[in-house]
PDB file of C-alpha atoms in Angstrom:
ATOM      1  CA  MET A  95      99.418  -0.249  11.327  1.00 48.00           C
ATOM      2  CA  SER A  96     100.591  -3.560  12.896  1.00 68.00           C
ATOM      3  CA  PHE A  97     104.544  -4.365  13.381  1.00 76.00           C
ATOM      4  CA  LEU A  98     104.501  -7.779  14.292  1.00 76.00           C
ATOM      5  CA  THR A  99     102.036 -10.326  12.717  1.00 87.00           C
ATOM      6  CA  HIS A 100     100.979 -13.246  14.775  1.00 88.00           C
ATOM      7  CA  MET A 101     103.777 -15.447  13.272  1.00 90.00           C
ATOM      8  CA  ASP A 102     106.343 -12.539  14.166  1.00 90.00           C
ATOM      9  CA  LEU A 103     105.283 -12.966  17.885  1.00 90.00           C
ATOM     10  CA  LEU A 104     105.349 -16.579  17.968  1.00 92.00           C
ATOM     11  CA  ALA A 105     108.718 -16.903  16.367  1.00 93.00           C
ATOM     12  CA  GLY A 106     110.116 -14.435  18.961  1.00 92.00           C
ATOM     13  CA  LEU A 107     108.471 -16.335  21.832  1.00 95.00           C
ATOM     14  CA  VAL A 108     109.558 -19.371  20.743  1.00 96.00           C
ATOM     15  CA  MET A 109     113.057 -17.673  20.300  1.00 96.00           C
ATOM     16  CA  LEU A 110     113.042 -16.495  23.696  1.00 96.00           C
ATOM     17  CA  VAL A 111     112.216 -19.833  25.328  1.00 96.00           C
ATOM     18  CA  GLY A 112     114.643 -21.236  23.377  1.00 95.00           C
ATOM     19  CA  THR A 113     117.599 -19.014  24.433  1.00 96.00           C
ATOM     20  CA  ALA A 114     116.475 -19.061  27.882  1.00 95.00           C
ATOM     21  CA  SER A 115     116.696 -22.920  28.136  1.00 94.00           C
ATOM     22  CA  LEU A 116     120.056 -22.824  26.123  1.00 92.00           C
ATOM     23  CA  ILE A 117     121.577 -20.073  29.266  1.00 92.00           C
ATOM     24  CA  MET A 118     119.999 -21.930  31.781  1.00 91.00           C
ATOM     25  CA  THR A 119     121.288 -25.344  30.650  1.00 87.00           C
ATOM     26  CA  THR A 120     124.792 -23.938  30.206  1.00 82.00           C
ATOM     27  CA  ALA A 121     124.633 -22.073  33.274  1.00 82.00           C
ATOM     28  CA  HIS A 122     124.093 -25.186  35.588  1.00 79.00           C
ATOM     29  CA  ARG A 123     126.597 -27.510  34.449  1.00 70.00           C
ATOM     30  CA  PRO A 124     128.918 -28.853  36.735  1.00 67.00           C
ATOM     31  CA  PRO A 125     132.615 -27.472  35.850  1.00 63.00           C
ATOM     32  CA  LYS A 126     134.589 -30.683  34.360  1.00 64.00           C
ATOM     33  CA  ALA A 127     137.827 -30.937  36.177  1.00 59.00           C
ATOM     34  CA  LEU A 128     140.816 -32.200  34.565  1.00 55.00           C
ATOM     35  CA  SER A 129     141.340 -36.075  35.147  1.00 69.00           C
ATOM     36  CA  ASP A 130     144.210 -37.383  37.186  1.00 74.00           C
ATOM     37  CA  GLU A 131     146.469 -38.190  34.046  1.00 77.00           C
ATOM     38  CA  ILE A 132     146.082 -34.992  32.429  1.00 79.00           C
ATOM     39  CA  ALA A 133     146.686 -33.530  35.298  1.00 80.00           C
ATOM     40  CA  HIS A 134     149.993 -35.236  35.958  1.00 83.00           C
ATOM     41  CA  ARG A 135     151.021 -34.927  32.580  1.00 87.00           C
ATOM     42  CA  VAL A 136     150.424 -31.300  33.205  1.00 88.00           C
ATOM     43  CA  GLU A 137     153.000 -31.276  36.185  1.00 91.00           C
ATOM     44  CA  THR A 138     155.482 -33.227  34.435  1.00 92.00           C
ATOM     45  CA  THR A 139     155.694 -30.847  31.627  1.00 90.00           C
ATOM     46  CA  ILE A 140     156.058 -27.828  33.983  1.00 90.00           C
ATOM     47  CA  ALA A 141     158.476 -29.620  36.013  1.00 90.00           C
ATOM     48  CA  VAL A 142     160.512 -30.435  33.258  1.00 89.00           C
ATOM     49  CA  LEU A 143     160.516 -26.788  31.404  1.00 87.00           C
ATOM     50  CA  ASP A 144     161.363 -25.264  35.017  1.00 86.00           C
ATOM     51  CA  GLU A 145     164.640 -27.749  34.805  1.00 86.00           C
ATOM     52  CA  CYS A 146     165.118 -26.898  31.326  1.00 86.00           C
ATOM     53  CA  GLY A 147     165.203 -23.482  32.160  1.00 78.00           C
ATOM     54  CA  ALA A 148     162.587 -22.878  29.098  1.00 56.00           C
ATOM     55  CA  GLY A 149     160.188 -21.052  31.223  1.00 50.00           C
ATOM     56  CA  PRO A 150     159.363 -17.348  30.818  1.00 60.00           C
ATOM     57  CA  ARG A 151     161.801 -15.172  30.185  1.00 60.00           C
ATOM     58  CA  ARG A 152     161.571 -11.555  32.324  1.00 54.00           C
TER      59      ARG A 152
END
């Protein structure tokens, strides 16, 4: 009794190759840095929160 037909084997192989290529593409992407404008806004927001005393309370 055969557990896998030829079509099942071919479908599994295609899924394996597709998954491997997706993982390789995702793993080799360069990390995206924040743009200068967004980084500046974050710094400004943090400074305003520090001045207002709205930071995390302990």
